[in-house]
Structure formats: structure tokens, C-alpha cells
Coordinates of C-alpha atoms in Angstrom, one line a residue:
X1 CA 0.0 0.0 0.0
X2 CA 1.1 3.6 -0.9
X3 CA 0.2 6.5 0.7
X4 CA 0.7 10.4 0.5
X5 CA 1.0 12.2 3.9
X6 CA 0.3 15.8 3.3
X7 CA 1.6 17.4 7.5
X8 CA 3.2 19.9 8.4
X9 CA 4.1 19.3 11.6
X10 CA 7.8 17.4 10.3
X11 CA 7.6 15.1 14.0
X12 CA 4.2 14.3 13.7
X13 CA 5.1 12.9 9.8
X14 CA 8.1 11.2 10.9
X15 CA 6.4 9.2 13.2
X16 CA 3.6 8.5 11.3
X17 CA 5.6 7.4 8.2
X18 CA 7.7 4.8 10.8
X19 CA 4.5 3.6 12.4
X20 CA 2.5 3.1 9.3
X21 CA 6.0 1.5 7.7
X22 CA 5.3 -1.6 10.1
X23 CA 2.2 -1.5 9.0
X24 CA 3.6 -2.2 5.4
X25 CA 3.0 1.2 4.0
X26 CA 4.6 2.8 1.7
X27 CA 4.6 6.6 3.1
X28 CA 5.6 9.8 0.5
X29 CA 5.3 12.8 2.5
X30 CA 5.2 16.7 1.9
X31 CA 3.9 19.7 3.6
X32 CA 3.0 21.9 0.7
X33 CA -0.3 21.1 -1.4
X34 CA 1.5 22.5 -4.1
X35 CA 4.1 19.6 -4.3
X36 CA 1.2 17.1 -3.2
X37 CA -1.1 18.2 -6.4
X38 CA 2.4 17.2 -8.2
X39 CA 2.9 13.6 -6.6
X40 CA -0.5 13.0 -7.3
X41 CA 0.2 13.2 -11.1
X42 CA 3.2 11.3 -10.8
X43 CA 2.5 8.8 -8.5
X44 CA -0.9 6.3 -7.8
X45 CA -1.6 6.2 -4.2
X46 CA -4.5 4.1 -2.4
X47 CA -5.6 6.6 -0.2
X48 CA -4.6 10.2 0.9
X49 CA -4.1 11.5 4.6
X50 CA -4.6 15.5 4.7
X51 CA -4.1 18.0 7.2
X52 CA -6.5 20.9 7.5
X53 CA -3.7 23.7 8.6
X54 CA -0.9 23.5 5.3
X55 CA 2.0 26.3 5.2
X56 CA 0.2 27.1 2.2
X57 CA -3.1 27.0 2.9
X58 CA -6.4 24.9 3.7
X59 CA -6.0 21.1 3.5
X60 CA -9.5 20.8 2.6
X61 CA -9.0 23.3 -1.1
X62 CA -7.4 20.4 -1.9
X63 CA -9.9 18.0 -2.6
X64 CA -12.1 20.1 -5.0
X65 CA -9.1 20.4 -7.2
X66 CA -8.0 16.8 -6.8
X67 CA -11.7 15.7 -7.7
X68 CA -11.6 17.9 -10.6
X69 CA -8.6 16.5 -12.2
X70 CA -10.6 12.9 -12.0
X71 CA -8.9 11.6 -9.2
X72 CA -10.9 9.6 -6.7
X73 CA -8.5 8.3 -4.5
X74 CA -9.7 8.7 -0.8
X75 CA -8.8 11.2 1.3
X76 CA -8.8 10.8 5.0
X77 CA -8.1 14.2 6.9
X78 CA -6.6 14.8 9.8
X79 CA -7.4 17.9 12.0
X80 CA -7.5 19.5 15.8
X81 CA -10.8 21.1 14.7
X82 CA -13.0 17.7 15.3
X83 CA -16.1 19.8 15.6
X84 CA -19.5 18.3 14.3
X85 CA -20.4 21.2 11.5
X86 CA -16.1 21.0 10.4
X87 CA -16.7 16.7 9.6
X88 CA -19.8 18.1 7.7
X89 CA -17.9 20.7 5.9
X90 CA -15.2 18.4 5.3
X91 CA -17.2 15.7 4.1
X92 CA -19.5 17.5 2.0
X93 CA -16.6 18.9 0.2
X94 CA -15.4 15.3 -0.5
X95 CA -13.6 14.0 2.0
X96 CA -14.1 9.8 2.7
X97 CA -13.3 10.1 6.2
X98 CA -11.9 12.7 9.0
X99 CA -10.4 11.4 12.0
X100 CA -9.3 14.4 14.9
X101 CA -6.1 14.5 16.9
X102 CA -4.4 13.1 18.6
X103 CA -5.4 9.7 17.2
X104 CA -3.9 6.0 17.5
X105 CA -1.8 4.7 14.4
X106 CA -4.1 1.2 14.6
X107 CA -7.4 3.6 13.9
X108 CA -5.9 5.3 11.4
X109 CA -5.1 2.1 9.7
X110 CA -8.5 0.6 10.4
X111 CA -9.6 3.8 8.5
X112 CA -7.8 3.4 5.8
X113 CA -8.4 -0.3 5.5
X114 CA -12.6 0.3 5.6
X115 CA -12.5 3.3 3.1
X116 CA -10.4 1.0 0.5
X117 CA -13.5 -1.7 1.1
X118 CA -16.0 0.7 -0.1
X119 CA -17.5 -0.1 -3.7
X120 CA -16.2 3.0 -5.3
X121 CA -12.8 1.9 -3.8
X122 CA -12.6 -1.6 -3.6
X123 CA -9.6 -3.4 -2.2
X124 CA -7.7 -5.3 -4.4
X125 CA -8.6 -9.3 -4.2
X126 CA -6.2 -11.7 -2.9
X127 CA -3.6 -12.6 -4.9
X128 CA -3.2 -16.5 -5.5
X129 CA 0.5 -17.5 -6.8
X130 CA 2.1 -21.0 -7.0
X131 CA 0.7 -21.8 -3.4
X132 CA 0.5 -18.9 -2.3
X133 CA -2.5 -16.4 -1.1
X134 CA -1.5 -12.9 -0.6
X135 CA -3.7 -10.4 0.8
X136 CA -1.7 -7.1 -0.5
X137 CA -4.2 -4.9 1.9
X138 CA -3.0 -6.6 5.4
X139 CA 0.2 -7.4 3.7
X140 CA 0.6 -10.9 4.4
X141 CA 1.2 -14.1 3.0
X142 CA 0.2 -17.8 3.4
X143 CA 1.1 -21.0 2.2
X144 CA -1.3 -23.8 2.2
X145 CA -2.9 -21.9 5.2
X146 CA 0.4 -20.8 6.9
X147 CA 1.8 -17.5 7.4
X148 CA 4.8 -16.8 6.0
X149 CA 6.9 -14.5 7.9
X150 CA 9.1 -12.2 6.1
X151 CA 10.3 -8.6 6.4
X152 CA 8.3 -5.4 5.0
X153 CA 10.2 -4.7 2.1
X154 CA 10.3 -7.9 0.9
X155 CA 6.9 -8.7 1.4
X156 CA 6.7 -5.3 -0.9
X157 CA 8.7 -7.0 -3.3
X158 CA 6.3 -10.2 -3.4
X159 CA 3.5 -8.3 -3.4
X160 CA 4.1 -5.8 -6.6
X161 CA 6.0 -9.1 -8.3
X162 CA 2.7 -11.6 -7.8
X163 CA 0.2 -8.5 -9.1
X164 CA 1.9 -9.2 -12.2
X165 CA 3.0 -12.5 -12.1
X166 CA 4.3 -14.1 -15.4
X167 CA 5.2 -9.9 -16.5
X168 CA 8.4 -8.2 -16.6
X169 CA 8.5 -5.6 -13.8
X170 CA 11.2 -3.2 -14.4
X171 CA 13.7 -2.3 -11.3
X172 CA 12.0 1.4 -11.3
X173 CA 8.5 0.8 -11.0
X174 CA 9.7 -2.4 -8.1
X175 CA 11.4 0.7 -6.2
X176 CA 8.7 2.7 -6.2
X177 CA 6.2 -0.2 -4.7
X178 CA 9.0 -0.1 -2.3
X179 CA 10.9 3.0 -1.1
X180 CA 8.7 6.8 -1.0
X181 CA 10.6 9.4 -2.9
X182 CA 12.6 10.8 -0.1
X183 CA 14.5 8.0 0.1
X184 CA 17.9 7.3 -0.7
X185 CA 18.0 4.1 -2.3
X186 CA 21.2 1.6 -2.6
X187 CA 22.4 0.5 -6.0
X188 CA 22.2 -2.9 -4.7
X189 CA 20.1 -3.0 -2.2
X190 CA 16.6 -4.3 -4.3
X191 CA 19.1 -7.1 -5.4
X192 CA 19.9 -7.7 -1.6
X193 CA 16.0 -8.1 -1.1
X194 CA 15.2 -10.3 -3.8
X195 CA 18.4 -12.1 -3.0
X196 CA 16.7 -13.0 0.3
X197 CA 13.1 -13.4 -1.0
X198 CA 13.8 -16.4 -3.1
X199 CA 16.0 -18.3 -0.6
X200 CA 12.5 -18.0 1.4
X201 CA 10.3 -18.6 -1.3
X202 CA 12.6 -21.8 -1.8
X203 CA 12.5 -23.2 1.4
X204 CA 9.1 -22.6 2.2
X205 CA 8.1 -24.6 -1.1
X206 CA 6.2 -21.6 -2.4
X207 CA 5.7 -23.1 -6.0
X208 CA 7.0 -19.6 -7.7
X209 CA 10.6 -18.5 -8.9
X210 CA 11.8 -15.3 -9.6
X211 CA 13.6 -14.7 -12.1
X212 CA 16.3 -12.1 -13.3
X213 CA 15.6 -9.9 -16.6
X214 CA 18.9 -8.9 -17.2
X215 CA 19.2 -5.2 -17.7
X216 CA 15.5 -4.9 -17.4
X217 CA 14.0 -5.9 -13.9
X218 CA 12.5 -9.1 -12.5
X219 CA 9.6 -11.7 -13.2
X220 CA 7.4 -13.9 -11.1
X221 CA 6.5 -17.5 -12.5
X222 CA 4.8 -20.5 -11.0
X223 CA 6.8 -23.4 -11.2

């Protein structure tokens, strides 16, 4: 799951983007709504988390414009104003969901997690490779009914690989189902994590390979 955190309070996003990370989320973050309009064309998130108080205005002038550019990813906002008529406002205006601080990261997620299940924004379905099921929106992974236990990123890895599973998926667009813009990524380190991903795969008899595109990315196949 990715998702674009538009705070401005720089502690409150840090900690966020750590506690949703163990959640297996994906967080990009910015404090302008100028820059989010821009990772909104560049990037497709599952759901948006907005403040109300922006250095550069309103949170909430930012749906209207998002809407109108035929976006309809949901937007959750986030706000110190939790009065009745300010949810109507905000809600009316297009927000899915509005959720007042302080909050816990688990109903935040919860959030998140019911607004993807609506029927305008349905979840994707679990994901059935070799003998695996994957659901990508809890981010875990079974075998013949057992978890398989295996670290964030590379559960990322599986996850965008399996989506398109007999398709080459080039080493950019597996980055970006992996690391949020800001960070600085390793020349090797997406080889490090699928380095470790089959060796699991392997011994936990997961009845898929993954296999090396030279030059070009990676590809899932069931065996």
C-alpha cells in the first residue's frame, strides 16, 4: 500500500511514516499542497491522509481540485478542529473520512483499510501464486494456510511481483512499490531483497521463482 501524507508538523510525519511503515505502507510525504497536487500526477496512491492547517493554505481546497482532475482516491483528513459542523464541511466537500487529533496509528489504519472496502474503492482481491495467497491490503502471505513471515520490504517485493505475475517488472517501477521518494535508495540493495526473498520462497516450497531480466527488472513464474 502507498500513501501520501500531506503534514506539516515534520515530528508528527516522521512518526507517522515509521508507524505506518510496520504496518507495510509505503509513506511519501510533503507539507505543501502544491508539491502534493504534483505527486498526485506522478505517482498512484491508495488513499490520501490531509491535514487541515498547510504552510500554504487549507488542507481541505485540496480535494475540489484533486476531484476535478478525475482523481478519486480517498482522502482521510486529519485535523485539531473535530467539531460536528467542520466533519460536515469536510465531508461534504469530499472528504471519505476525517479522524481528529491526537489519534492512535491502529485507527488510522483501520480507516484506511474500511475506506479502500467501499464499492467506489474496492480493495484489491487476494492474490493466489504457486501456493501462495496474498492479501496485498494486510500485507501478508500464506502458504497452504500458513503464514509466511518475512520482512516489509520484501513482502513489498512479493506483493508488486505476484500483481503481475508471469510480467516483466522493471527495477523502477519495483522501487517505487518499495521506497517513498525521499529516500535514498542503494544501488544494490533491491538485489539484496530479492536475494533473500527467493531463498525464502525456496525453502518454504512456495511453488513460484523469480527470475532475473537482465538489464531490465525481474519476473514472477509459478513453477
Amino acid at each position: 500500500m502507498r500513501l501520501l501524507l500531506i503534514e506539516d508538523e515534520r515530528e508528527l510525519a516522521a512518526a507517522l511514516s515509521v508507524a505506518l511503515g510496520k504496518h507495510g505502507v509505503v509513506v511519501d510525504h510533503t507539507m505543501h499542497l502544491a508539491d502534493a497536487f504534483e505527486l498526485t500526477r506522478q505517482n498512484e496512491y491508495d488513499a490520501i491522509i490531509l491535514d487541515r492547517r498547510l504552510p500554504d493554505g487549507d488542507g481541505l481546497t485540496f480535494i475540489p481540485e484533486l476531484r476535478q482532475s478525475g482523481t478519486d482516491t480517498p482522502v482521510i483528513v486529519l485535523t485539531a478542529r473535530n467539531e460536528p459542523l467542520e466533519r460536515v464541511r469536510g465531508l461534504d466537500i469530499g472528504a471519505d473520512d476525517y479522524l481528529g487529533k491526537p489519534f492512535l496509528v491502529e485507527e488510522l489504519m483501520a480507516r484506511v483499510r474500511a475506506v479502500l472496502r467501499r464499492p467506489s474503492n474496492l480493495a484489491e482481491p487476494h492474490i493466489i501464486a504457486g501456493r501462495m495467497v496474498i492479501d496485498p491490503l494486510h500485507l501478508n502471505v500464506r502458504i497452504d494456510s500458513i503464514p509466511l513471515d518475512l520482512p516489509r520490504r520484501e513482502l513489498l517485493v512479493l506483493v508488486a511481483l505476484a500483481k503481475r505475475k508471469d510480467k516483466t517488472i522493471l527495477r523502477s517501477a519495483l522501487e517505487t512499490a518499495v521506497y517513498n521518494y525521499e529516500e535514498e535508495i542503494q544501488s544494490n540493495a533491491l538485489d539484496s531483497h530479492i536475494s533473500r526473498l527467493r531463498k525464502r520462497l525456496l525453502e518454504a516450497d512456495a511453488g513460484v521463482t523469480i527470475h532475473n531480466i537482465r538489464g531490465v527488472g525481474y519476473l514472477l513464474k509459478e513453477e
